[in-house]
CSV table of C-alpha atoms and ligand atoms in Angstrom, one decimal:
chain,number,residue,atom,x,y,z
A,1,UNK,CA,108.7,132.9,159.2
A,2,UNK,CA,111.6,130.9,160.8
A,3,UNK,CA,109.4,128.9,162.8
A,4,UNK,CA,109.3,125.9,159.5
A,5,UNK,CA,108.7,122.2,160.5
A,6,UNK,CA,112.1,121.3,160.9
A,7,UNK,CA,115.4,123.2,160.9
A,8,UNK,CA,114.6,125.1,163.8
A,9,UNK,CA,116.5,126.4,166.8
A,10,UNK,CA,115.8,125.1,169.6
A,11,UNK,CA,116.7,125.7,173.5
A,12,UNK,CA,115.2,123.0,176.3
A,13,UNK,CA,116.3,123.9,179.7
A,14,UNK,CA,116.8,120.4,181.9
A,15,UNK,CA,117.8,118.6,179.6
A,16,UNK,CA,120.4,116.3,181.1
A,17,UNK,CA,117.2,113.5,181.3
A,18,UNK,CA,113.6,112.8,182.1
A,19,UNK,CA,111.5,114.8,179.8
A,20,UNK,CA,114.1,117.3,178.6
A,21,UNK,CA,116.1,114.8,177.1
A,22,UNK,CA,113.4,113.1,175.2
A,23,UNK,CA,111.9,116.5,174.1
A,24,UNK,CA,116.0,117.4,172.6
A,25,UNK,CA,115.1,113.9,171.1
A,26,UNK,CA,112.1,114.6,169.6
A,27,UNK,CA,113.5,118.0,168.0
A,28,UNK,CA,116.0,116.5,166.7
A,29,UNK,CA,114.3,113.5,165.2
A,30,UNK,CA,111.9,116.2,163.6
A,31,UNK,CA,115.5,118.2,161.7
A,32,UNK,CA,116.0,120.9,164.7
A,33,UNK,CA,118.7,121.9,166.3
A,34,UNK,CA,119.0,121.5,169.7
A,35,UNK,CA,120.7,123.6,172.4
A,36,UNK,CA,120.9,120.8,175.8
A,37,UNK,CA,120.8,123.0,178.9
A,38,UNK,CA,121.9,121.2,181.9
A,39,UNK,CA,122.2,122.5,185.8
A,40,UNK,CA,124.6,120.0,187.7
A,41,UNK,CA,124.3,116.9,185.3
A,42,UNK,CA,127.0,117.4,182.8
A,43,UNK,CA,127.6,114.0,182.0
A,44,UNK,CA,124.0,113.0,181.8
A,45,UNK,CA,123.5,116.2,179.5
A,46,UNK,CA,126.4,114.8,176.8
A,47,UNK,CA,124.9,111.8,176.9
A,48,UNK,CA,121.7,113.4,175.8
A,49,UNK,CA,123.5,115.1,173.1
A,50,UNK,CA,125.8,112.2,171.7
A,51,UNK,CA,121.6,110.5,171.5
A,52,UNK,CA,120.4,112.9,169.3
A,53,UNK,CA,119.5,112.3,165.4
A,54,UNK,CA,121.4,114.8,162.8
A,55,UNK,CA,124.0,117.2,163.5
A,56,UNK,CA,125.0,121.1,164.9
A,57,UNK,CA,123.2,120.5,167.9
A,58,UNK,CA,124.9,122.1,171.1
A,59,UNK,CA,125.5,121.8,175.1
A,60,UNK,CA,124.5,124.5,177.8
A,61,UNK,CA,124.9,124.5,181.4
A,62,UNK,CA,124.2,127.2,183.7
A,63,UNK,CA,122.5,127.4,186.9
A,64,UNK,CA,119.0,128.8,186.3
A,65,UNK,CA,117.9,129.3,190.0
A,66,UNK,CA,120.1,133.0,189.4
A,67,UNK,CA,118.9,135.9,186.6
A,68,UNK,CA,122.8,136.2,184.9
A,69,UNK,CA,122.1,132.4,184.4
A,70,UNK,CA,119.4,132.6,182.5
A,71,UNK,CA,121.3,135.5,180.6
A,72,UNK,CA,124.2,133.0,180.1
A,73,UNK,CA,122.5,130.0,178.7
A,74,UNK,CA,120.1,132.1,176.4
A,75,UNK,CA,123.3,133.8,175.0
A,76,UNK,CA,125.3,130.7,174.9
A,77,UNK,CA,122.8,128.7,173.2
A,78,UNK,CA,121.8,131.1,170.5
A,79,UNK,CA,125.1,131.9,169.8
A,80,UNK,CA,125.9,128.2,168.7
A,81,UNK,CA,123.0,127.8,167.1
A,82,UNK,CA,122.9,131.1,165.2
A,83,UNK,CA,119.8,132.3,167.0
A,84,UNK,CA,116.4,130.8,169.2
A,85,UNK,CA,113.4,130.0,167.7
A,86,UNK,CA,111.8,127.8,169.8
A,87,UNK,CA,112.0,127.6,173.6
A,88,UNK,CA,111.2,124.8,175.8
A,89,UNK,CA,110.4,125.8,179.6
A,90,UNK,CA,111.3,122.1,181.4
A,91,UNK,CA,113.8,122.7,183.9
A,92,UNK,CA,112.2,122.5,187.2
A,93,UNK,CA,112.7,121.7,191.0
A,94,UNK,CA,109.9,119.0,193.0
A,95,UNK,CA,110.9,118.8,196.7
A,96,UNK,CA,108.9,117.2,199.3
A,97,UNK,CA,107.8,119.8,202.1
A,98,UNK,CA,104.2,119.0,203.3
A,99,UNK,CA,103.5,121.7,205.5
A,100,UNK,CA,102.8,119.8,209.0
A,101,UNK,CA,106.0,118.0,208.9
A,102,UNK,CA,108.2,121.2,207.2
A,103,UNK,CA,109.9,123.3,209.8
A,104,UNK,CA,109.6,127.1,208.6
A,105,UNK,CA,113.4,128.0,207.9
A,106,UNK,CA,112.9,124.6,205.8
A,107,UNK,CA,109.8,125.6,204.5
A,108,UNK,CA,111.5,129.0,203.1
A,109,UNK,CA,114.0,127.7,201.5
A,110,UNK,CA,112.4,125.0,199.5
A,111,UNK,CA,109.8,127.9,198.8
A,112,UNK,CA,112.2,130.2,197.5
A,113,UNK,CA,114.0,127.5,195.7
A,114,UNK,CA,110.4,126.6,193.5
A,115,UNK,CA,110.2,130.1,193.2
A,116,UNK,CA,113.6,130.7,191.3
A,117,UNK,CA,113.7,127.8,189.1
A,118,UNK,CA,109.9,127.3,188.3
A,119,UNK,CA,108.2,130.3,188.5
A,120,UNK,CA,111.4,132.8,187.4
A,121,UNK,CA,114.1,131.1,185.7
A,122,UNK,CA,110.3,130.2,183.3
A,123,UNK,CA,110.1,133.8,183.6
A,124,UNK,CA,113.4,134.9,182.8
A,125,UNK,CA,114.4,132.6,179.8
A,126,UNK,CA,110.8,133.3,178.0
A,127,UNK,CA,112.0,137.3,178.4
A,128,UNK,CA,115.2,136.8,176.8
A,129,UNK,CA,114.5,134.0,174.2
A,130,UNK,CA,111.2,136.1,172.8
A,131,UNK,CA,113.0,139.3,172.6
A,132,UNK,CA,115.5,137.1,170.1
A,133,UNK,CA,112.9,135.6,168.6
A,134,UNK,CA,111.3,139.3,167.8
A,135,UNK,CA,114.3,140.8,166.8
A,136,UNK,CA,114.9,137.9,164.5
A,137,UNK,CA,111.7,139.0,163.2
A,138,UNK,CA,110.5,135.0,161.9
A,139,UNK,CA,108.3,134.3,165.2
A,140,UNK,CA,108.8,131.7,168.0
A,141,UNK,CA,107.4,129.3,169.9
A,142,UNK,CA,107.8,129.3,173.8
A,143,UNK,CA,106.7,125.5,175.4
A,144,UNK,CA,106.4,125.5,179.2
A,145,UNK,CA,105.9,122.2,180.8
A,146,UNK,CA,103.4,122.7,184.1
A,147,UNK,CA,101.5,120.2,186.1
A,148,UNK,CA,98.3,118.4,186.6
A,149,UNK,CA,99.1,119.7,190.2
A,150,UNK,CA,98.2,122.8,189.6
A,151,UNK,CA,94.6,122.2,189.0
A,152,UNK,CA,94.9,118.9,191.4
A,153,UNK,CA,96.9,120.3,194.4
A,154,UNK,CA,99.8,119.1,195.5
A,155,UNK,CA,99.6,118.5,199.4
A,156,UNK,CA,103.0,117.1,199.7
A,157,UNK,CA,104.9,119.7,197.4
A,158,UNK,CA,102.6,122.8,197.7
A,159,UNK,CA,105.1,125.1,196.3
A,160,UNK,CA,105.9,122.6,193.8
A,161,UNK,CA,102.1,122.8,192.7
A,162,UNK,CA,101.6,126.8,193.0
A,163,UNK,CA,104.5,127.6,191.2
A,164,UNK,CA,103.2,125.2,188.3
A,165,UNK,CA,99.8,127.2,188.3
A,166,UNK,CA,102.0,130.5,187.8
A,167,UNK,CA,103.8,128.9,184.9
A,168,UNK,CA,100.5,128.4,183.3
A,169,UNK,CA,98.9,131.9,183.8
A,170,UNK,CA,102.3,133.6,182.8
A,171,UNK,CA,102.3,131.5,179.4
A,172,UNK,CA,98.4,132.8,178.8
A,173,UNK,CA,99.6,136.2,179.6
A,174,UNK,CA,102.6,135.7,176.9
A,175,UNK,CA,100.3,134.4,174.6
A,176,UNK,CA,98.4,137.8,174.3
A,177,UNK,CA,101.4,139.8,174.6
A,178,UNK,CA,103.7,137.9,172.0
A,179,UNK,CA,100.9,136.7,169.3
A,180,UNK,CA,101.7,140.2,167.9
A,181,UNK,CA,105.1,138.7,166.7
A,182,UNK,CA,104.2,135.8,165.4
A,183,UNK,CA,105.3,133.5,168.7
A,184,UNK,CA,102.8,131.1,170.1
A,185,UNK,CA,103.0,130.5,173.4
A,186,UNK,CA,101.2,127.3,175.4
A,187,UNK,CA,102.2,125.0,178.2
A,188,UNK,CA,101.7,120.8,178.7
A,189,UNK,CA,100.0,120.1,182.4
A,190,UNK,CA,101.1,116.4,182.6
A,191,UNK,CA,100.3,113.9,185.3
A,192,UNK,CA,102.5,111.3,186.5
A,193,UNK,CA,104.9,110.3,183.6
A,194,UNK,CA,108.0,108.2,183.9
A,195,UNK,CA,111.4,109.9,184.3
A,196,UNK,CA,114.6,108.8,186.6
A,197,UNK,CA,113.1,111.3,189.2
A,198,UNK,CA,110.2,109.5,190.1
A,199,UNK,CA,111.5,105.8,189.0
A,200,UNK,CA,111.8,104.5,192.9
A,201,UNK,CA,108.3,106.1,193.7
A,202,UNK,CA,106.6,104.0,191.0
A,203,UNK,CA,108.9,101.4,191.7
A,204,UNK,CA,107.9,101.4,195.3
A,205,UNK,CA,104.9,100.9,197.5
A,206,UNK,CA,103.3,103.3,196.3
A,207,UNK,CA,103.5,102.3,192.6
A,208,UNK,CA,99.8,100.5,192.3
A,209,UNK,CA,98.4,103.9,193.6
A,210,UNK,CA,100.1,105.7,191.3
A,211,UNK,CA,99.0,103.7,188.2
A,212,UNK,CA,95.9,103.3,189.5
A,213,UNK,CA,95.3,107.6,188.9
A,214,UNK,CA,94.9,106.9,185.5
A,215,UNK,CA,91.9,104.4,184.5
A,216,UNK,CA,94.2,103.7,181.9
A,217,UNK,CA,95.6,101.6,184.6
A,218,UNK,CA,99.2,103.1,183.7
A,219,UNK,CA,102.0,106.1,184.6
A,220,UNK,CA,102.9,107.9,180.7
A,221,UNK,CA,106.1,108.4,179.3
A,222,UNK,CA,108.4,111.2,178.9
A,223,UNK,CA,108.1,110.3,174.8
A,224,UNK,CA,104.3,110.6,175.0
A,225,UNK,CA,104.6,114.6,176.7
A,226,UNK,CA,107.6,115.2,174.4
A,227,UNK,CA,105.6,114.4,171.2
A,228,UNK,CA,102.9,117.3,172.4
A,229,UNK,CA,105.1,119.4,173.1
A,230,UNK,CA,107.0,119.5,169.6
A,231,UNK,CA,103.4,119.6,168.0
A,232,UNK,CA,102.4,123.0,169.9
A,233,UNK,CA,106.1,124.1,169.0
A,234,UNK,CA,105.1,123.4,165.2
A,235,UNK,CA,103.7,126.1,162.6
A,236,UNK,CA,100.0,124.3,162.6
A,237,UNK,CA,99.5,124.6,166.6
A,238,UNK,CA,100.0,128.7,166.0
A,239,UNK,CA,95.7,128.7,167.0
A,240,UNK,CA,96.1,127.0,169.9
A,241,UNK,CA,98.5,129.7,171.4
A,242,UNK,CA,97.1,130.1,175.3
A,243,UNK,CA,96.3,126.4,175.8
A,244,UNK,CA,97.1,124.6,178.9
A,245,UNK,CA,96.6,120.8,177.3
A,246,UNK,CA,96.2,118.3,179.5
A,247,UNK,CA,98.5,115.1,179.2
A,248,UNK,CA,97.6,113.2,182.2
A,249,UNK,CA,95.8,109.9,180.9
A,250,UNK,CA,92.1,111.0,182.2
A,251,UNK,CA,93.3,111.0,185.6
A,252,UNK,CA,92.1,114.8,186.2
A,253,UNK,CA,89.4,116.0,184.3
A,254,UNK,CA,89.0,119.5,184.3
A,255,UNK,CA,85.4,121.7,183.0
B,301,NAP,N1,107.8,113.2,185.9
B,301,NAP,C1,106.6,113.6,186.1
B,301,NAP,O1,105.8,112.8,186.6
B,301,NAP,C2,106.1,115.0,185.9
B,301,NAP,C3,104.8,115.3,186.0
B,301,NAP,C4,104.3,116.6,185.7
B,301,NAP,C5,105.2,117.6,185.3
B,301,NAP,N2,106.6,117.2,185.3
B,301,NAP,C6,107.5,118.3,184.9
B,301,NAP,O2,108.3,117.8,183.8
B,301,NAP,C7,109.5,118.4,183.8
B,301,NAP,C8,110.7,117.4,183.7
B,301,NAP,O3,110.5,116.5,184.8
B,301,NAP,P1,111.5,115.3,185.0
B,301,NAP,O4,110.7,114.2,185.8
B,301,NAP,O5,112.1,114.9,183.8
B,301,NAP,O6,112.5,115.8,186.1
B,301,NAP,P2,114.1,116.0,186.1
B,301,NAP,O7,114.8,114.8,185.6
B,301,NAP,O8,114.4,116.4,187.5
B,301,NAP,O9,114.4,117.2,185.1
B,301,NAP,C9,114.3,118.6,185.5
B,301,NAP,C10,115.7,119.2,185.2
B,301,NAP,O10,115.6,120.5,185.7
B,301,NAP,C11,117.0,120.9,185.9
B,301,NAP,N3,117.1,121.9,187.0
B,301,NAP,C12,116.6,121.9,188.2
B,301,NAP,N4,117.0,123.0,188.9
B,301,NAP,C13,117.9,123.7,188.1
B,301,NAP,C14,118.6,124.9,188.3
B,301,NAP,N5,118.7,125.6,189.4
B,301,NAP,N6,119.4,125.3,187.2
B,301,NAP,C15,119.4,124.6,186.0
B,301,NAP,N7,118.6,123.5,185.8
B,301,NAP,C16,117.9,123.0,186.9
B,301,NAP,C17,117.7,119.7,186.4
B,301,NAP,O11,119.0,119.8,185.7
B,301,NAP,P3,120.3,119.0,186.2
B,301,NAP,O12,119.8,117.6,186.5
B,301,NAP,O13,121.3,119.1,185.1
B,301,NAP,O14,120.7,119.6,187.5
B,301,NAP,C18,116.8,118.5,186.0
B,301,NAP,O15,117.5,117.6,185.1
B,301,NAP,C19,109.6,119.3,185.0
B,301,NAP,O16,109.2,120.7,184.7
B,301,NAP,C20,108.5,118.7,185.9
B,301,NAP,O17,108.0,119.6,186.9
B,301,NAP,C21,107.0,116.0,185.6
């Protein structure tokens, strides 16, 4: 099996910041190499990658909202790093459209846009990094990073909060269908965590409410999701293949 605990191949998608980047740090701190998929922020994304510990890591942009992107940065990435055994599902879009204040040709489009880059570009690179990981014939991993709005609802971003829902039943449906070849397949659901994104909302007025979700009394950090999500990418979370874990500080408690 290729999937050891360290030297692996890695590909996280968004990784220019936020959560990718920590999650490229966290590989690399564990002996992986990293491929750093960026959309738009290049020089954010070689930032990321001058950051990381060890060496033969690599940089990969591409626009993941199209299918031939997704083709692009899969084959890009595992040619520089010699294959793919590990794919982290991060990239994502989160725009405000609650319904009552959305006009529809608005309300399409930001619909359409979750759609692409959530729900398929998810969709699209899990196709084409697990048929490289079964022709490589050493098993995978495959990470997607949902929501706690998916469970919670998301009134403000509703497409934002279905399309995380649909990340999580396509990784349980991956799980069944993959286990056969030795890739595990599970995805985070994280509440509110702290990332350049949503820096001015807990900044803001708003921040105390935020904080106040978690009776921890606290937002978590991008290092705190990043850390479970190389543990379900090692060889001793194979069992918990399926999972949806819950990283939201006791915010949500689901039954
Ligand atoms: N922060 C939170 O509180 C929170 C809570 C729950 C779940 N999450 C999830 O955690 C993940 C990371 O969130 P984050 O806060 O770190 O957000 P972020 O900084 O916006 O990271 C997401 C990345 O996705 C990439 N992306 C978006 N559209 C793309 C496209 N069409 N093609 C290629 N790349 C595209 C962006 O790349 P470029 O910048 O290079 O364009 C962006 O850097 C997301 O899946 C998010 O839904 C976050």
């Amino acid at each position: 099996m290729n999937v050891t605990a360290s030297g692996r191949r890695v590909l996280v998608s968004g990784a220019a910041r936020g959560l990718g980047r920590a999650v490229a740090r966290a590989f690399a701190s564990n002996g992986d190499r990293v491929a750093v998929h960026f959309g738009s922020r290049e020089e954010e994304a070689r930032t990321t990658l001058a950051s990381l510990e060890g060496s033969g890591h690599t940089l990969v942009g591409g626009d993941l909202a199209e299918p031939a992107g997704a083709v692009a940065v899969v084959d890009t990435a595992a040619e520089a790093l010699g294959g793919i055994d590990v794919l982290v599902n991060n990239a994502a879009v989160n725009i405000r459209h609650p319904l009552a204040e959305t006009p529809y040709e608005e309300w399409v489009a930001v619909w359409q846009q979750h759609v692409a880059v959530n729900l398929l570009a998810t969709a699209h690179l899990s196709h084409l990094a697990a048929r490289r990981m079964i022709d490589q014939g050493g098993g995978g991993r495959i990470v997607n990073i949902g929501s706690r709005g998916a469970f919670r609802g998301e009134p403000d971003h509703p497409a934002y909060g279905a399309t995380k829902a649909a990340v999580h039943a396509l990784g349980q449906s991956l799980a069944v269908s993959l286990a056969p070849y030795g890739i595990a397949v599970a995805s985070v659901a994280p509440g509110f965590f702290a990332t350049e994104r949503v820096a001015p909302r807990v900044a803001g007025p708003e921040g105390e409410a935020i904080r106040a979700q978690s009776p921890f009394g606290r937002v978590g950090s991008a290092e705190e999701i990043a850390a479970a999500v190389l543990w379900l990418a090692s060889p001793a979370a194979e069992w918990s293949s399926g999972t949806i874990l819950d990283l939201n500080g006791a915010s949500h408690l689901r039954s």
